[in-house]
Amino acid sequence: MQLNYGLDELDKIDLTAFLPIILPIAIIGFILVLTALIDLYRHRKTRRNVMLWTVIILFANTLGPILYFVIGRKDREQI
């Protein structure tokens, strides 16, 4: 009984079988990032730390936009 696989056995894995699982997660992540960036752009004059939030949204993938919507939308200056 062999419990581990070598690099030569990676070609036997069917990656298209994982596509129905990975694709919806990637689409939801992309929509979250796009929505957060659009909201940040529309309210850029009233937000503090716009550049920091842009970096967090882009590089923290799914967690970044969620943090922005929970914490970042409260971080605004009164006009």
Coordinates of N, CA and C in Angstrom, one line a residue:
M1 N 0.8 -1.2 0.0 CA 0.0 0.0 0.0 C 0.9 1.2 0.0
Q2 N 0.7 2.1 -1.0 CA 1.5 3.3 -1.2 C 0.7 4.5 -0.8
L3 N 1.2 5.3 0.2 CA 0.4 6.4 0.7 C 0.8 7.7 0.1
N4 N 2.0 7.8 -0.5 CA 2.4 9.1 -1.1 C 2.6 8.9 -2.6
Y5 N 2.5 10.0 -3.3 CA 2.7 10.0 -4.7 C 3.9 10.8 -5.1
G6 N 4.6 10.3 -6.2 CA 5.7 11.0 -6.7 C 5.4 12.0 -7.7
L7 N 6.4 12.7 -8.2 CA 6.1 13.8 -9.2 C 5.8 13.1 -10.5
D8 N 6.2 11.9 -10.8 CA 5.9 11.3 -12.0 C 4.4 10.9 -12.1
E9 N 3.7 10.8 -11.0 CA 2.3 10.5 -11.0 C 1.3 11.7 -11.1
L10 N 1.9 12.9 -11.2 CA 1.0 14.1 -11.3 C 0.3 14.1 -12.6
D11 N 0.9 13.5 -13.6 CA 0.2 13.6 -14.9 C -1.1 12.7 -15.0
K12 N -1.2 11.8 -14.0 CA -2.4 11.0 -13.9 C -3.6 11.7 -13.3
I13 N -3.4 12.8 -12.7 CA -4.5 13.6 -12.0 C -5.3 14.3 -13.1
D14 N -6.6 14.2 -13.1 CA -7.4 14.9 -14.0 C -7.8 16.2 -13.4
L15 N -7.2 17.3 -13.9 CA -7.5 18.6 -13.4 C -8.8 19.2 -13.8
T16 N -9.4 18.7 -14.8 CA -10.7 19.1 -15.2 C -11.8 18.7 -14.3
A17 N -11.5 17.7 -13.5 CA -12.5 17.2 -12.5 C -12.6 18.2 -11.3
F18 N -11.6 19.0 -11.1 CA -11.6 20.0 -10.0 C -12.2 21.3 -10.5
L19 N -12.3 21.5 -11.8 CA -12.8 22.8 -12.4 C -14.2 23.2 -11.9
P20 N -15.2 22.3 -11.7 CA -16.5 22.7 -11.2 C -16.4 23.2 -9.7
I21 N -15.4 22.8 -9.0 CA -15.2 23.3 -7.6 C -14.4 24.6 -7.6
I22 N -13.4 24.7 -8.4 CA -12.5 25.9 -8.3 C -13.1 27.1 -9.0
L23 N -13.8 26.9 -10.2 CA -14.3 28.0 -11.0 C -15.3 28.9 -10.2
P24 N -16.3 28.4 -9.6 CA -17.2 29.3 -8.8 C -16.5 30.1 -7.7
I25 N -15.5 29.4 -7.0 CA -14.8 30.1 -6.0 C -14.0 31.3 -6.6
A26 N -13.4 31.0 -7.7 CA -12.6 32.1 -8.4 C -13.5 33.2 -8.9
I27 N -14.6 32.9 -9.4 CA -15.5 33.9 -9.9 C -16.1 34.8 -8.8
I28 N -16.4 34.1 -7.7 CA -16.9 34.9 -6.5 C -15.8 35.8 -6.0
G29 N -14.6 35.3 -5.9 CA -13.4 36.1 -5.5 C -13.2 37.3 -6.4
F30 N -13.3 37.1 -7.7 CA -13.1 38.2 -8.7 C -14.2 39.2 -8.5
I31 N -15.5 38.8 -8.3 CA -16.6 39.7 -8.2 C -16.4 40.5 -6.9
L32 N -16.0 39.9 -5.8 CA -15.7 40.6 -4.6 C -14.6 41.7 -4.7
V33 N -13.5 41.3 -5.4 CA -12.5 42.3 -5.6 C -12.9 43.4 -6.5
L34 N -13.6 43.1 -7.5 CA -14.1 44.2 -8.4 C -15.1 45.1 -7.7
T35 N -16.0 44.5 -7.0 CA -17.0 45.4 -6.3 C -16.3 46.3 -5.2
A36 N -15.4 45.7 -4.5 CA -14.7 46.5 -3.5 C -13.9 47.6 -4.1
L37 N -13.2 47.4 -5.2 CA -12.4 48.4 -5.9 C -13.4 49.5 -6.5
I38 N -14.5 49.1 -7.0 CA -15.4 50.1 -7.5 C -16.0 51.0 -6.4
D39 N -16.3 50.4 -5.3 CA -16.8 51.2 -4.2 C -15.7 52.1 -3.6
L40 N -14.5 51.6 -3.5 CA -13.4 52.4 -3.1 C -13.1 53.6 -4.0
Y41 N -13.2 53.3 -5.3 CA -13.0 54.4 -6.3 C -14.1 55.5 -6.2
R42 N -15.4 55.0 -6.1 CA -16.5 56.0 -6.0 C -16.4 56.9 -4.8
H43 N -15.9 56.4 -3.7 CA -15.8 57.1 -2.4 C -14.4 57.5 -2.0
R44 N -13.5 57.6 -3.0 CA -12.1 57.9 -2.7 C -11.9 59.2 -2.1
K45 N -12.8 60.2 -2.3 CA -12.6 61.5 -1.7 C -12.9 61.5 -0.2
T46 N -13.7 60.6 0.3 CA -14.1 60.6 1.7 C -13.4 59.5 2.4
R47 N -12.7 58.6 1.8 CA -12.0 57.5 2.5 C -10.5 58.0 2.8
R48 N -10.1 57.5 4.0 CA -8.7 57.7 4.4 C -8.0 56.4 3.9
N49 N -6.7 56.5 3.7 CA -5.9 55.3 3.3 C -6.4 54.6 2.1
V50 N -6.6 55.3 1.0 CA -7.1 54.7 -0.2 C -6.1 53.7 -0.8
M51 N -4.8 54.2 -0.8 CA -3.8 53.3 -1.4 C -3.6 52.0 -0.5
L52 N -3.7 52.1 0.8 CA -3.5 51.0 1.6 C -4.7 50.0 1.4
W53 N -5.9 50.5 1.3 CA -7.0 49.6 1.0 C -7.0 49.0 -0.4
T54 N -6.4 49.7 -1.3 CA -6.3 49.1 -2.7 C -5.3 47.9 -2.6
V55 N -4.2 48.1 -1.9 CA -3.2 47.0 -1.8 C -3.8 45.8 -1.1
I56 N -4.6 46.1 0.0 CA -5.2 45.0 0.8 C -6.2 44.3 -0.1
I57 N -7.0 45.0 -0.8 CA -8.1 44.4 -1.6 C -7.4 43.5 -2.7
L58 N -6.4 44.0 -3.4 CA -5.8 43.3 -4.5 C -4.9 42.1 -4.0
F59 N -4.2 42.2 -2.9 CA -3.3 41.1 -2.6 C -3.8 40.2 -1.5
A60 N -4.9 40.5 -0.9 CA -5.4 39.5 0.1 C -6.6 38.8 -0.5
N61 N -6.7 38.7 -1.8 CA -7.7 38.1 -2.6 C -9.1 38.1 -2.0
T62 N -9.6 37.0 -1.4 CA -11.0 37.0 -0.9 C -11.1 37.7 0.4
L63 N -10.1 37.6 1.3 CA -10.2 38.2 2.6 C -10.1 39.7 2.5
G64 N -9.4 40.3 1.6 CA -9.2 41.7 1.5 C -10.5 42.4 1.2
P65 N -11.3 42.0 0.2 CA -12.6 42.7 0.0 C -13.5 42.6 1.2
I66 N -13.5 41.4 1.8 CA -14.4 41.2 3.0 C -14.0 42.2 4.1
L67 N -12.7 42.3 4.4 CA -12.2 43.3 5.4 C -12.5 44.7 5.0
Y68 N -12.5 45.0 3.7 CA -12.8 46.4 3.3 C -14.3 46.7 3.6
F69 N -15.2 45.7 3.2 CA -16.6 46.0 3.5 C -17.0 46.0 4.9
V70 N -16.2 45.3 5.8 CA -16.5 45.3 7.2 C -15.9 46.4 7.9
I71 N -14.6 46.7 7.6 CA -13.8 47.7 8.4 C -13.6 49.0 7.6
G72 N -13.3 48.9 6.3 CA -12.9 50.0 5.5 C -14.0 51.0 5.2
R73 N -15.2 50.6 5.1 CA -16.3 51.5 4.8 C -16.6 52.4 5.9
K74 N -16.2 52.0 7.2 CA -16.4 52.9 8.3 C -15.3 53.9 8.4
D75 N -14.2 53.7 7.7 CA -13.0 54.5 7.7 C -13.1 55.6 6.7
R76 N -13.9 56.7 7.1 CA -14.1 57.8 6.2 C -14.1 59.1 6.9
E77 N -13.8 60.1 6.2 CA -13.7 61.5 6.8 C -15.1 62.1 6.6
Q78 N -15.4 62.9 7.5 CA -16.7 63.7 7.3 C -16.4 64.9 6.5
I79 N -17.2 65.2 5.5 CA -17.0 66.3 4.6 C -17.8 67.5 5.1

